[in-house]
Structures are given as structure tokens and as C-alpha cells.
Amino acid sequence: MWIVELALRKPYTFIVMAIIILLATPLAIFRTPVDVLPEINIPVISVIWNYGGLSPQQMADRITSVHERILTTTVNDIEHVESQSLSGISVVKIYFQPNVNIQTAIAQIVAVSQTVLRQMPPGSNPPLIIKYTASSVPVIQIGMSSKEVPEQGLFDLATNTLRPQLVTIPGVAIPWPYGGKQKVVSVDLDTQAILAKGLTSTDVINSINSQNLILPSGTAKLNDTEYNVSLNSSPGSIEGLNNIPVKTVNGATTFLRDVAHVRDGFSPQTNIVKQNGQRGLLLSIYKNGGASTLDVVNDLKAKLPTLLPLLPKSVDVALLADQSTFVKTAVTGVIHEALIAAVLTAVMLLLFLGNWRTTSIIAISIPLSIFTSIVLLHVVGETINIMTLGGLALAVGILVDDATVTIENIERHLHMGSELYTAILEGAGEIAIPAFVSTMCICIVFVPMFFLEGVARFLFVPLAEAVVFAMLASYLLSRTLVPTLALLLMGHQSKRGKIAQWVQGVHEAFNLRFEKMRNNYVLLLSHLLTHRRSFIAGFLGFCLLSCGLYLMLGRDLFPTVDTGQIKLHMRAPTGTRIENTALLTDAVDKALRKIIPGQEIASIIDNIGLPYSGINLSYSNSGTIGTLDADILISLKPEHRPSSEYIDKISIELKKQFPDVEFFFQPADIVAQILNFGLPAAIDVQIYGSKTAENMRFAGKLMSRIKAVSGAVDVHVHQRFDEPGLALEMDRPRLQNLGISPVDVAQNILLPLSGSQQTQPAFFLNPSNGIIYNILTQLPQYKMNSLDDLMHLSVNIPGATGNAPQLLGNLVKIAPTKEAGIVTHYNILTSVDIYANVRGRDLGSVAREIQTIIDDAQTNLPKGSRISMRGQVQTMQSSYIGLGVGILGAIVLVYLLIVINFQSWLDPLIIISALPAALAGIAWMISVCRH
């Protein structure tokens, strides 16, 4: 073959090629991101709307639905749209077709989001638009706490000091902090004083906005000098805000301090974080796109100590929930197994060949093939992960064939009396085509993976690329470098050292026993050939029956992993205040410390309530809907008992001690979080349609049946539709008679209860640190603790200077109501989700039983509604179908390739007939080795 001849004529060329591969490999390894899974780059964009004070149902009706409908008119290639609307926050996720131009899609969403603002409630701000991926999970968290600095001080330090410095780390994304208190300039209204002065809340906010101006004064050229002219249009201190005049009557001026108190404060707290019982906050560190988890965490650990001097000494900073440890363990484990496979392969080669020189040639070609694959994976933009490393580990055993067959054929020609050069040329050349066909057959097996769709494509294509690159490199090296090394090394075999003699002795002893086994095999084969019909029938029958084991095997997308972390989600009764949820969490923490031995607990982190920013909700997969929720993350020390044991105990004990509280476990490891794609459970039974109440009742009955499925745990309906509310009904004729408009009533309710930040924003520049803070005018929540306090809010009469304001109780009627705690949409239709996890069984078996229940319940489904099962189970099923079709396609392609090589239909069929035996062997090995 020409390439073998070229290698023999120019041997140093291919030795230099090997050296280049060795030099390029470290560069590729150090520059290639390292992660646990490949990047799952399914195109998704999140649009986050904020409007403080709106209930979830109002957010859904007045903001979310409006935006979802207009998306369908101007944005191309939408696959489906999901949304969740909570109190004051809405997150819309747009899933696109795989072939979308994501930059164009972002531009279209930005444009249409600006246009739709005119249809939104007054004061609506443009939304935040971010790119979302399944890999957007926290890789590490920074905990901040202090016994001296208050929570609003911690929040200010995290947001304005620490976070801006950390985001400069390559590949880092840091949303708003969890916990703490958002620092603002608080204007605490005194409703009694306001009423006594004949004022309303609107008068107070109007006075602040009219006297806290942000306007330039310009410059003045006086004589030969140009002066910058400044005006104290905005007070420069908190005391200056307190001294703002609100109203003057008969020469008596009412100042802001007379009807309110301006202070360095915080907005109403909706999110509390506790670290081992001490309040603080969390900064979740996410990695962007194809960034390396290990690089992000290592860079963070290197930079964080340099930033600590910027913080007060009393602030404690700790690194928590480090997922890089799991990534290192997973990657190291795969590398360790690959090295063991390589060593065992080399030992077996030495035993069979009995020559360290020929063994060395093969041992050199195998890692070079692996290194070439790593370089090519870097070139095509893949990461080093358990899938690519698994592909390389799988290839180690296959790569032996090319070099071994080449060396063996060269040895055969040498034993036939050929010269070394001729033996190499003929031995390597005459097997070039069969070896090429063999290599192509192996590569073709992985080709169908490139036609997979969805998550399966992103998971298995890197594995296929790793194997194909290694196989092609092995074939090239076996035709070039192996002949070159054979020419250099096999020509000096006359002198044998002590080591070579010892190796030869071991080889001969091994070969003697192997020959006995081979002779026995020949006798057995001769016997079977004389009874070939009965043997073929019996063997094929055994293989087919063995394949029946597949029906007994479980089906999972990935095996479960014990990372030493347990994530428990707690949901209190609907309407529970965050203060009470925090107290309840304290009690749960005490119960957990009794269940799990103290020496095995590293930390317990409580994340209570709703995060302040919709960005956090967009990234979050915990299913939080309000202040009644809490995530409890339990980190165990390295030497701990299996987490599954504690999960079972926790589930039983907490249900006994807290019967009115819902508890369910969520994935704590990075793999399960990625595969769940933002959902808090592996199975999501979704009912969606226009008849929400009927769908909710249907979901309740369906949930009861799903709970009875063996292995289905933590079954619950995600949505709550019993959020307590108060409906105020205005007496419009009375308002008309009094000269009061509904706007006056709404404004004087909005400001005390929701604050001025949304509809009438005002800002204060702190001259000491140069940071601008919101001015939040609101009635302190602790002063509104009865219906009587609510009904005594004052409402002004426009233009009536002599009349006292009206009390709210004279203008409205009040009635208790039940509202939605969260409103979720799927393609604009309201959805109800039943979440379920799996423990003690495989995901496929549980999903199959649940699907049977769903099919049986279809007849009772409300008219116009639809039901589907989503989540990780959907990914698993699509992956199995794609891989199954891919296997069949690979068998056909391999058969056709062998037909071309043999120019026969029968011979390839004989070769392919070995597949049932291979499938049977796989079934038996999985059955024997499964836990």
C-alpha cells in the first residue's frame, strides 16, 4: 500500500507526526473545558417581567398572556412556550426549533417586548431577556453571614462590592443574591398622622417626587471663566429627605418627618437564607455555556481571597455546595478505569506476543490514537466530560486490533523467511483494506447517533465523536507509525537481555496452556460442526431467550449518583407568612439533626421564600411559588452512610412530626438537575386547557392514583389555587357623588401596601459610596395587622381643600377570596402539573405504569383539555427510540458495507448472525452486574 511504502521511505516524518500529537495534547487538554456532561445547547430564551404588587393571576392575565400572544406573531421558529406567573414576577421561556438562528430570535423578542409595553399596566418596565440552557445550574455557592452587619448591609455588600468583581471571572454568571434584605431608602408612612393632617399617601409621594429632582443646571460663562452651576434639587442625606415640605396651610408647613419616617431601610423581605441556623445570604455561581466547571470554581477560589479585604472583618464568607468535587470524582473515575483497561490490555498483549518490542509498538499507538481524538474533540468544540472520556475508554479495547493485526501479519511474513522491509511492506499493506472495512464498520455503528434529536443528541454525539476520531487515528497510525516503529525496533531482536528472556519464558508457559485450550476448542468445534443443525437451533434459541432478559431489566437515562447532598423541599400551608415559614424551618432543621448523626452533617442551608429577582427564578429548578416554600440543602461529610437511607428516614419522620406540611426531595447532584431541564422532578404529568378549575379537580384524582404506583414518591400537584385574598369592591355611585375617582382609591391603596417603586419610582444617590438606591414609600407591614387598619386608610378628594379625606372603609366593601398562588402556562393555555420522583425502581417501569393510568383517565379529561408526560422521562424515551432506530440502521449499514467488501450477500449475513449472541451476552452481563 502506498502509505505504508511512504512511511518506510520517510520514517522520521511520521515520528515527527507522533511528536506533534504529543505536544498538541497538553495544549488541547488545558484549553478544553472539563465538565460532568456535554453542553446541552437546546435553544431557549427566558423573558422576565416584574411588576410589584400584582397577584399571580393578574400577572398572568395582564402581562404574561399579552406577551405570549404577541410572541407568536413576530418571533420565528418557536417550538413551544412555557411560563410561570408569581406575585409580582413572571418568567416566560421560549423553546425554539433546533435550526433556529438564536441571535435573530433574541433580536425579535427584544423588539416585540418593547412594542408590547404599551399594552402593559402603567409603569411597566422592559423585561430582562437572557439565554437559558439546561447546563445553567449552580456549580458553587458563596455564603455570607455576620453577627454585626445587618441583613440589608450584607445584601448591599454582596450586590455592590463582591458580585461586580466576581462576574469578571471567565464563564461566570451570578444572579441576584438569595436571602438578605434589599437595601432601599424607606419612607415609612404614618397613617394616623397623615389622616390627622388631612393628607393622603398620594400627597406624600407627590411631594417627594416634586422635590427630589434629577435635573441638570448647566453652565454659566461669567467674565473669563465658565462655571458649572449646581442646585440642591435632590437632598444629599436622609435627614434632608425628612425635611421635605409636604403641604402648607395658613402658614403652617407639614414636613415629611411629621407624616412619615425616612430611614436607611429595606424592602419587605420575601426571601430568607440561613446557614446552620444563622441568617445570611447566598450568591449562586453559575457557569455560562461551554465554560469549564472546574475552571470556574478554581478561578473563583483563587480570586475570592483577594476580595475579602473589601468586606468588613465581621463578615464571614464560606464556599458551599461545591459541585466541582463531583465533577472531579466523575472524570477521575473514568480516567482511572481507562488506565486500568490500558494496563490490562498491555499485559495481555505481552502474554500473547511474548516480545516487549512488539508490545511497545502497540502500546505506543494506542495512547497516540487517544491523544489524537482529544485534540480533534477540542478542535470541534467539545468538552472533556464523562461521555467523551467514556467513549475513549470504550475505544481502548477496540484500538488494540489495528496495531496487533498489523504486527502479527508482519511476524507471519518474517517467519515465512521474508526480509524485514519486505515483511513490513507486505504484512501491513495486504491487510489495509480488511482493516479499513473493519474500522468503517465500527465507525458506522456510531453514525446514527448524529441523527438523534433533543437532549439525546447532545449527550451521545460527543461519545460517538470520541470513538470515531480514535478509530480513524488508529487506522492511520497502524499504516504509518506502526510500520515505522517496526522497522526501527524489530530489526534488533537477536540479542535478548534477562528481562526479554524472562518475558519470553512467561509467554511460552502461557502459550503452552493457551495452545491446550485452543486444541480443546478445535475438538469442540469439530464436534459441533458434525451436529451443526441442532447446535445452531439450540444456540439461536438460547440467544433469543436470553434477549428476553431485556424485558426484565429496568430503564434509566443515567444511573443514580450519591454526591453526599440531600435537597429537601418544604411547602407550608398556603398563605403562610415568611416569618412563620422560617420558624417552621427551624423546627425541621432540629428534626433533621436528630435523624442524621451530627458527625455526618457538614452543613444545612435553608433557602426560604421567593427570590427577589426573576433571574433567580429563571435559573431555579426548585419549584418555589411563594413565601410558603423552603429549600433545605443538607451536605454530608465524606465518610457518610448512603444518602438513600437518610432520605427514607427523613420522609417517614417528617410526615409524622409535621402532618400539615408537604415534603418532597429534589435532585441535588448536577447530573440530575441538568437532565431534568429546569423541572424539580423526573416525571411531570401536565394537564393544560382553558378549564382550570375542572383540570385541578381532575389532577387531584389522578394524583391519588399515581401515588399508588410502586416506586413513585413525592407525588404532588405543583400549583396552589387556595391563596387567601381580600377582594375590595368599590361603590362607584358613591365615589361619583363624592367626586372621587377609582384612580384616587387605587393610588391610595397601592402606595401604603405595595409602595411607590413600581408606578412612581424615586431614587437617592448616597454621596458616601456613589450608589443610587430606590426610595420606597410604603406603610410598614407591621402596622397593617388587622382589617381595621386597612379600612382606615385615607383617600383624598381631588380639588376639595377644605374637606377631610375619606376613609377607605366608607368607599369599598371587603370579602375574603381564594386565588391562585402560581399560574403556569403551556402554549398560552393554563396548566396543572403533577410532579413525581422515583425511588426503589427504575424510571422506565414507573413511567410505564403512570402512562397506563393516564391513558385510562383520558375519558374523564375535561373537554378541550390535554394531558402529557414530560420531564426526564420524556428525554429518556426519545433517547431510547432514537438509539434503537440507530442500532437497526447501523446493522443495515454494516451489512451493506461488508457486502461491498465480500461481493456476496451470504458471507456478510453469516458475520452479522453473531449479533444475537452479542446482544444476549450484554443482557446476561447487565442482569448479573446490576445492583
Short mmCIF file of N, CA, C and O in Angstrom, two decimals, residues 287-389:
data_model
loop_
_atom_site.label_atom_id
_atom_site.label_comp_id
_atom_site.label_asym_id
_atom_site.label_seq_id
_atom_site.Cartn_x
_atom_site.Cartn_y
_atom_site.Cartn_z
N LYS A 287 -22.27 28.66 35.65
CA LYS A 287 -21.30 28.73 34.55
C LYS A 287 -22.06 29.00 33.25
O LYS A 287 -23.16 28.51 33.05
N ASN A 288 -21.46 29.79 32.41
CA ASN A 288 -22.06 30.12 31.13
C ASN A 288 -21.69 29.08 30.08
O ASN A 288 -20.52 28.72 29.95
N GLY A 289 -22.70 28.60 29.36
CA GLY A 289 -22.50 27.80 28.16
C GLY A 289 -21.41 26.76 28.27
O GLY A 289 -21.43 25.87 29.11
N GLY A 290 -20.41 26.88 27.40
CA GLY A 290 -19.36 25.87 27.31
C GLY A 290 -18.21 26.07 28.27
O GLY A 290 -17.16 25.45 28.10
N ALA A 291 -18.37 26.93 29.28
CA ALA A 291 -17.29 27.14 30.24
C ALA A 291 -17.04 25.87 31.04
O ALA A 291 -17.93 25.04 31.22
N SER A 292 -15.83 25.73 31.56
CA SER A 292 -15.47 24.57 32.35
C SER A 292 -15.87 24.75 33.80
O SER A 292 -15.55 25.78 34.41
N THR A 293 -16.58 23.77 34.34
CA THR A 293 -16.96 23.83 35.75
C THR A 293 -15.72 23.93 36.64
O THR A 293 -15.68 24.72 37.59
N LEU A 294 -14.72 23.12 36.34
CA LEU A 294 -13.51 23.13 37.15
C LEU A 294 -12.79 24.47 37.06
O LEU A 294 -12.32 24.99 38.08
N ASP A 295 -12.70 25.05 35.86
CA ASP A 295 -12.04 26.34 35.71
C ASP A 295 -12.80 27.44 36.45
O ASP A 295 -12.18 28.29 37.11
N VAL A 296 -14.11 27.42 36.34
CA VAL A 296 -14.92 28.45 37.01
C VAL A 296 -14.71 28.38 38.52
O VAL A 296 -14.47 29.39 39.19
N VAL A 297 -14.79 27.18 39.08
CA VAL A 297 -14.65 27.03 40.54
C VAL A 297 -13.22 27.35 40.97
O VAL A 297 -13.01 28.05 41.98
N ASN A 298 -12.23 26.87 40.23
CA ASN A 298 -10.84 27.14 40.60
C ASN A 298 -10.52 28.63 40.52
O ASN A 298 -9.84 29.18 41.39
N ASP A 299 -10.99 29.30 39.46
CA ASP A 299 -10.76 30.74 39.34
C ASP A 299 -11.46 31.51 40.46
O ASP A 299 -10.93 32.49 40.98
N LEU A 300 -12.66 31.05 40.82
CA LEU A 300 -13.38 31.70 41.92
C LEU A 300 -12.62 31.55 43.23
O LEU A 300 -12.46 32.52 44.00
N LYS A 301 -12.13 30.33 43.50
CA LYS A 301 -11.39 30.10 44.74
C LYS A 301 -10.10 30.91 44.77
O LYS A 301 -9.63 31.31 45.85
N ALA A 302 -9.52 31.15 43.61
CA ALA A 302 -8.28 31.94 43.56
C ALA A 302 -8.56 33.43 43.75
O ALA A 302 -7.76 34.14 44.39
N LYS A 303 -9.69 33.91 43.22
CA LYS A 303 -9.95 35.35 43.27
C LYS A 303 -10.62 35.79 44.56
O LYS A 303 -10.41 36.92 45.03
N LEU A 304 -11.44 34.94 45.15
CA LEU A 304 -12.22 35.34 46.32
C LEU A 304 -11.34 35.86 47.47
O LEU A 304 -11.68 36.89 48.08
N PRO A 305 -10.22 35.20 47.81
CA PRO A 305 -9.40 35.74 48.91
C PRO A 305 -8.90 37.15 48.67
O PRO A 305 -8.71 37.92 49.62
N THR A 306 -8.69 37.54 47.41
CA THR A 306 -8.21 38.89 47.12
C THR A 306 -9.31 39.94 47.32
O THR A 306 -9.01 41.14 47.40
N LEU A 307 -10.57 39.49 47.37
CA LEU A 307 -11.68 40.43 47.52
C LEU A 307 -12.14 40.57 48.97
O LEU A 307 -12.88 41.51 49.30
N LEU A 308 -11.74 39.64 49.82
CA LEU A 308 -12.20 39.68 51.22
C LEU A 308 -11.79 40.96 51.95
O LEU A 308 -12.54 41.44 52.80
N PRO A 309 -10.61 41.56 51.66
CA PRO A 309 -10.28 42.83 52.33
C PRO A 309 -11.27 43.96 52.03
O PRO A 309 -11.30 44.96 52.79
N LEU A 310 -12.07 43.84 50.97
CA LEU A 310 -13.07 44.87 50.67
C LEU A 310 -14.27 44.79 51.61
O LEU A 310 -15.08 45.73 51.64
N LEU A 311 -14.41 43.69 52.33
CA LEU A 311 -15.55 43.48 53.21
C LEU A 311 -15.16 43.74 54.65
O LEU A 311 -13.99 43.61 55.03
N PRO A 312 -16.12 44.11 55.50
CA PRO A 312 -15.82 44.25 56.93
C PRO A 312 -15.31 42.94 57.52
O PRO A 312 -15.68 41.85 57.06
N LYS A 313 -14.46 43.03 58.54
CA LYS A 313 -13.86 41.83 59.13
C LYS A 313 -14.91 40.93 59.78
O LYS A 313 -14.68 39.73 59.92
N SER A 314 -16.03 41.51 60.18
CA SER A 314 -17.05 40.71 60.87
C SER A 314 -17.88 39.86 59.91
O SER A 314 -18.69 39.05 60.35
N VAL A 315 -17.69 40.04 58.60
CA VAL A 315 -18.45 39.28 57.61
C VAL A 315 -17.73 37.96 57.35
O VAL A 315 -16.56 37.94 56.99
N ASP A 316 -18.44 36.87 57.55
CA ASP A 316 -17.90 35.53 57.27
C ASP A 316 -18.33 35.09 55.88
O ASP A 316 -19.51 35.15 55.53
N VAL A 317 -17.37 34.64 55.09
CA VAL A 317 -17.62 34.17 53.73
C VAL A 317 -17.21 32.71 53.64
O VAL A 317 -16.08 32.36 54.02
N ALA A 318 -18.12 31.87 53.15
CA ALA A 318 -17.84 30.44 53.04
C ALA A 318 -18.28 29.93 51.68
O ALA A 318 -19.27 30.40 51.11
N LEU A 319 -17.53 28.97 51.15
CA LEU A 319 -17.89 28.30 49.91
C LEU A 319 -18.71 27.06 50.23
O LEU A 319 -18.31 26.23 51.05
N LEU A 320 -19.87 26.94 49.56
CA LEU A 320 -20.82 25.88 49.88
C LEU A 320 -21.23 25.15 48.61
O LEU A 320 -21.17 25.70 47.52
N ALA A 321 -21.70 23.91 48.79
CA ALA A 321 -22.28 23.11 47.69
C ALA A 321 -21.39 23.13 46.45
O ALA A 321 -21.83 23.44 45.35
N ASP A 322 -20.13 22.76 46.63
CA ASP A 322 -19.16 22.76 45.54
C ASP A 322 -19.39 21.55 44.64
O ASP A 322 -19.10 20.41 45.01
N GLN A 323 -19.94 21.80 43.44
CA GLN A 323 -20.22 20.72 42.50
C GLN A 323 -18.97 20.27 41.75
O GLN A 323 -18.97 19.21 41.12
N SER A 324 -17.90 21.05 41.82
CA SER A 324 -16.68 20.66 41.11
C SER A 324 -16.08 19.39 41.72
O SER A 324 -15.38 18.65 41.03
N THR A 325 -16.36 19.15 43.01
CA THR A 325 -15.87 17.93 43.64
C THR A 325 -16.46 16.70 42.95
O THR A 325 -15.76 15.72 42.68
N PHE A 326 -17.77 16.78 42.67
CA PHE A 326 -18.42 15.67 41.98
C PHE A 326 -17.88 15.53 40.56
O PHE A 326 -17.67 14.41 40.07
N VAL A 327 -17.66 16.66 39.88
CA VAL A 327 -17.13 16.62 38.51
C VAL A 327 -15.74 15.97 38.52
O VAL A 327 -15.44 15.10 37.69
N LYS A 328 -14.89 16.38 39.47
CA LYS A 328 -13.55 15.79 39.56
C LYS A 328 -13.64 14.30 39.80
O LYS A 328 -12.92 13.50 39.18
N THR A 329 -14.52 13.90 40.73
CA THR A 329 -14.65 12.49 41.05
C THR A 329 -15.11 11.69 39.84
O THR A 329 -14.59 10.60 39.55
N ALA A 330 -16.11 12.23 39.12
CA ALA A 330 -16.64 11.52 37.96
C ALA A 330 -15.60 11.40 36.86
O ALA A 330 -15.37 10.31 36.30
N VAL A 331 -14.92 12.50 36.56
CA VAL A 331 -13.91 12.48 35.49
C VAL A 331 -12.72 11.61 35.88
O VAL A 331 -12.22 10.80 35.09
N THR A 332 -12.27 11.76 37.14
CA THR A 332 -11.14 10.95 37.61
C THR A 332 -11.48 9.47 37.59
O THR A 332 -10.63 8.63 37.25
N GLY A 333 -12.72 9.13 37.94
CA GLY A 333 -13.14 7.74 37.93
C GLY A 333 -13.06 7.13 36.54
O GLY A 333 -12.58 6.01 36.36
N VAL A 334 -13.54 7.88 35.54
CA VAL A 334 -13.49 7.38 34.16
C VAL A 334 -12.04 7.24 33.69
O VAL A 334 -11.67 6.23 33.06
N ILE A 335 -11.20 8.24 34.01
CA ILE A 335 -9.79 8.16 33.61
C ILE A 335 -9.12 6.97 34.29
O ILE A 335 -8.33 6.24 33.67
N HIS A 336 -9.43 6.75 35.56
CA HIS A 336 -8.84 5.63 36.30
C HIS A 336 -9.20 4.30 35.65
O HIS A 336 -8.35 3.42 35.46
N GLU A 337 -10.49 4.16 35.29
CA GLU A 337 -10.91 2.91 34.65
C GLU A 337 -10.26 2.74 33.28
O GLU A 337 -9.90 1.62 32.89
N ALA A 338 -10.10 3.86 32.56
CA ALA A 338 -9.45 3.77 31.25
C ALA A 338 -7.99 3.36 31.38
O ALA A 338 -7.48 2.56 30.57
N LEU A 339 -7.30 3.87 32.40
CA LEU A 339 -5.91 3.49 32.61
C LEU A 339 -5.79 2.02 32.99
O LEU A 339 -4.87 1.32 32.53
N ILE A 340 -6.70 1.54 33.83
CA ILE A 340 -6.70 0.12 34.17
C ILE A 340 -6.89 -0.73 32.91
O ILE A 340 -6.20 -1.74 32.71
N ALA A 341 -7.83 -0.30 32.07
CA ALA A 341 -8.07 -1.04 30.82
C ALA A 341 -6.82 -1.05 29.95
O ALA A 341 -6.47 -2.07 29.34
N ALA A 342 -6.13 0.10 29.88
CA ALA A 342 -4.93 0.18 29.05
C ALA A 342 -3.83 -0.73 29.59
O ALA A 342 -3.14 -1.42 28.82
N VAL A 343 -3.65 -0.73 30.92
CA VAL A 343 -2.60 -1.57 31.52
C VAL A 343 -2.92 -3.05 31.30
O VAL A 343 -2.04 -3.84 30.93
N LEU A 344 -4.16 -3.43 31.55
CA LEU A 344 -4.55 -4.83 31.34
C LEU A 344 -4.38 -5.23 29.88
O LEU A 344 -3.95 -6.36 29.58
N THR A 345 -4.70 -4.32 28.98
CA THR A 345 -4.51 -4.60 27.55
C THR A 345 -3.05 -4.84 27.23
O THR A 345 -2.69 -5.78 26.50
N ALA A 346 -2.17 -3.98 27.78
CA ALA A 346 -0.74 -4.14 27.54
C ALA A 346 -0.23 -5.46 28.10
O ALA A 346 0.59 -6.16 27.47
N VAL A 347 -0.69 -5.84 29.29
CA VAL A 347 -0.27 -7.11 29.89
C VAL A 347 -0.71 -8.29 29.03
O VAL A 347 0.06 -9.23 28.79
N MET A 348 -1.97 -8.23 28.56
CA MET A 348 -2.46 -9.31 27.71
C MET A 348 -1.66 -9.41 26.41
O MET A 348 -1.34 -10.50 25.93
N LEU A 349 -1.32 -8.28 25.84
CA LEU A 349 -0.51 -8.28 24.62
C LEU A 349 0.85 -8.90 24.87
O LEU A 349 1.37 -9.68 24.05
N LEU A 350 1.44 -8.54 26.01
CA LEU A 350 2.75 -9.09 26.34
C LEU A 350 2.68 -10.61 26.51
O LEU A 350 3.59 -11.34 26.10
N LEU A 351 1.61 -11.09 27.13
CA LEU A 351 1.45 -12.52 27.32
C LEU A 351 1.30 -13.23 25.97
O LEU A 351 1.87 -14.31 25.76
N PHE A 352 0.54 -12.66 25.08
CA PHE A 352 0.29 -13.33 23.80
C PHE A 352 1.45 -13.18 22.83
O PHE A 352 1.78 -14.12 22.09
N LEU A 353 2.09 -11.99 22.82
CA LEU A 353 3.15 -11.76 21.85
C LEU A 353 4.52 -12.21 22.36
O LEU A 353 5.38 -12.61 21.57
N GLY A 354 4.71 -12.11 23.66
CA GLY A 354 5.98 -12.56 24.23
C GLY A 354 7.17 -11.75 23.82
O GLY A 354 8.31 -12.22 23.91
N ASN A 355 6.96 -10.51 23.37
CA ASN A 355 8.06 -9.67 22.90
C ASN A 355 7.78 -8.23 23.32
O ASN A 355 6.79 -7.64 22.90
N TRP A 356 8.67 -7.72 24.18
CA TRP A 356 8.40 -6.37 24.69
C TRP A 356 8.51 -5.32 23.59
O TRP A 356 7.88 -4.25 23.67
N ARG A 357 9.29 -5.60 22.54
CA ARG A 357 9.43 -4.61 21.46
C ARG A 357 8.10 -4.46 20.70
O ARG A 357 7.64 -3.34 20.45
N THR A 358 7.53 -5.58 20.29
CA THR A 358 6.26 -5.50 19.56
C THR A 358 5.14 -5.00 20.46
O THR A 358 4.26 -4.25 20.00
N THR A 359 5.20 -5.41 21.74
CA THR A 359 4.20 -4.89 22.68
C THR A 359 4.32 -3.38 22.82
O THR A 359 3.33 -2.66 22.90
N SER A 360 5.55 -2.88 22.86
CA SER A 360 5.77 -1.44 22.98
C SER A 360 5.22 -0.68 21.78
O SER A 360 4.66 0.42 21.91
N ILE A 361 5.37 -1.27 20.59
CA ILE A 361 4.84 -0.62 19.39
C ILE A 361 3.33 -0.43 19.52
O ILE A 361 2.80 0.65 19.24
N ILE A 362 2.67 -1.49 19.94
CA ILE A 362 1.21 -1.41 20.09
C ILE A 362 0.85 -0.46 21.23
O ILE A 362 -0.09 0.34 21.12
N ALA A 363 1.61 -0.54 22.33
CA ALA A 363 1.33 0.31 23.49
C ALA A 363 1.54 1.79 23.17
O ALA A 363 0.94 2.66 23.79
N ILE A 364 2.40 2.08 22.21
CA ILE A 364 2.62 3.48 21.81
C ILE A 364 1.47 3.95 20.91
O ILE A 364 1.00 5.09 21.03
N SER A 365 1.00 3.10 20.02
CA SER A 365 -0.03 3.52 19.06
C SER A 365 -1.37 3.79 19.75
O SER A 365 -2.13 4.67 19.31
N ILE A 366 -1.68 3.03 20.81
CA ILE A 366 -2.99 3.21 21.46
C ILE A 366 -3.12 4.59 22.10
O ILE A 366 -4.07 5.32 21.81
N PRO A 367 -2.20 5.02 22.99
CA PRO A 367 -2.35 6.38 23.55
C PRO A 367 -2.28 7.48 22.50
O PRO A 367 -2.95 8.50 22.64
N LEU A 368 -1.47 7.26 21.45
CA LEU A 368 -1.43 8.29 20.39
C LEU A 368 -2.78 8.43 19.71
O LEU A 368 -3.19 9.54 19.34
N SER A 369 -3.49 7.33 19.53
CA SER A 369 -4.84 7.40 18.96
C SER A 369 -5.77 8.15 19.90
O SER A 369 -6.59 8.98 19.45
N ILE A 370 -5.65 7.87 21.19
CA ILE A 370 -6.47 8.58 22.19
C ILE A 370 -6.15 10.07 22.18
O ILE A 370 -7.04 10.92 22.19
N PHE A 371 -4.86 10.38 22.15
CA PHE A 371 -4.45 11.80 22.16
C PHE A 371 -4.96 12.52 20.91
O PHE A 371 -5.39 13.69 20.99
N THR A 372 -4.90 11.85 19.78
CA THR A 372 -5.41 12.46 18.54
C THR A 372 -6.90 12.76 18.67
O THR A 372 -7.36 13.82 18.24
N SER A 373 -7.63 11.83 19.26
CA SER A 373 -9.06 12.05 19.44
C SER A 373 -9.32 13.24 20.35
O SER A 373 -10.21 14.06 20.09
N ILE A 374 -8.52 13.38 21.42
CA ILE A 374 -8.69 14.53 22.33
C ILE A 374 -8.44 15.84 21.60
O ILE A 374 -9.18 16.82 21.77
N VAL A 375 -7.39 15.87 20.77
CA VAL A 375 -7.09 17.10 20.01
C VAL A 375 -8.23 17.43 19.07
O VAL A 375 -8.66 18.60 18.97
N LEU A 376 -8.75 16.44 18.37
CA LEU A 376 -9.86 16.68 17.43
C LEU A 376 -11.13 17.08 18.17
O LEU A 376 -11.91 17.91 17.67
N LEU A 377 -11.38 16.51 19.35
CA LEU A 377 -12.54 16.92 20.14
C LEU A 377 -12.44 18.38 20.52
O LEU A 377 -13.44 19.12 20.53
N HIS A 378 -11.22 18.82 20.85
CA HIS A 378 -11.01 20.24 21.16
C HIS A 378 -11.26 21.11 19.92
O HIS A 378 -11.88 22.18 20.02
N VAL A 379 -10.83 20.63 18.77
CA VAL A 379 -10.99 21.41 17.53
C VAL A 379 -12.48 21.60 17.21
O VAL A 379 -12.89 22.69 16.78
N VAL A 380 -13.29 20.57 17.41
CA VAL A 380 -14.72 20.68 17.06
C VAL A 380 -15.54 21.31 18.18
O VAL A 380 -16.76 21.42 18.06
N GLY A 381 -14.89 21.71 19.30
CA GLY A 381 -15.59 22.45 20.34
C GLY A 381 -16.24 21.61 21.41
O GLY A 381 -17.08 22.12 22.16
N GLU A 382 -15.87 20.34 21.54
CA GLU A 382 -16.44 19.51 22.60
C GLU A 382 -15.69 19.75 23.92
O GLU A 382 -14.60 20.34 23.93
N THR A 383 -16.26 19.26 25.01
CA THR A 383 -15.64 19.37 26.31
C THR A 383 -15.14 18.00 26.76
O THR A 383 -15.51 16.97 26.21
N ILE A 384 -14.28 18.02 27.77
CA ILE A 384 -13.87 16.77 28.41
C ILE A 384 -14.92 16.45 29.47
O ILE A 384 -15.09 17.20 30.43
N ASN A 385 -15.65 15.37 29.29
CA ASN A 385 -16.73 15.01 30.20
C ASN A 385 -16.83 13.49 30.26
O ASN A 385 -16.08 12.78 29.60
N ILE A 386 -17.76 13.00 31.06
CA ILE A 386 -17.84 11.55 31.24
C ILE A 386 -18.29 10.85 29.96
O ILE A 386 -18.02 9.65 29.79
N MET A 387 -18.94 11.56 29.05
CA MET A 387 -19.36 10.94 27.79
C MET A 387 -18.17 10.80 26.84
O MET A 387 -17.94 9.73 26.25
N THR A 388 -17.39 11.86 26.66
CA THR A 388 -16.22 11.77 25.78
C THR A 388 -15.17 10.84 26.37
O THR A 388 -14.56 10.03 25.66
N LEU A 389 -14.95 10.94 27.68
CA LEU A 389 -13.99 10.04 28.31
C LEU A 389 -14.48 8.60 28.28
O LEU A 389 -13.69 7.66 28.12
#
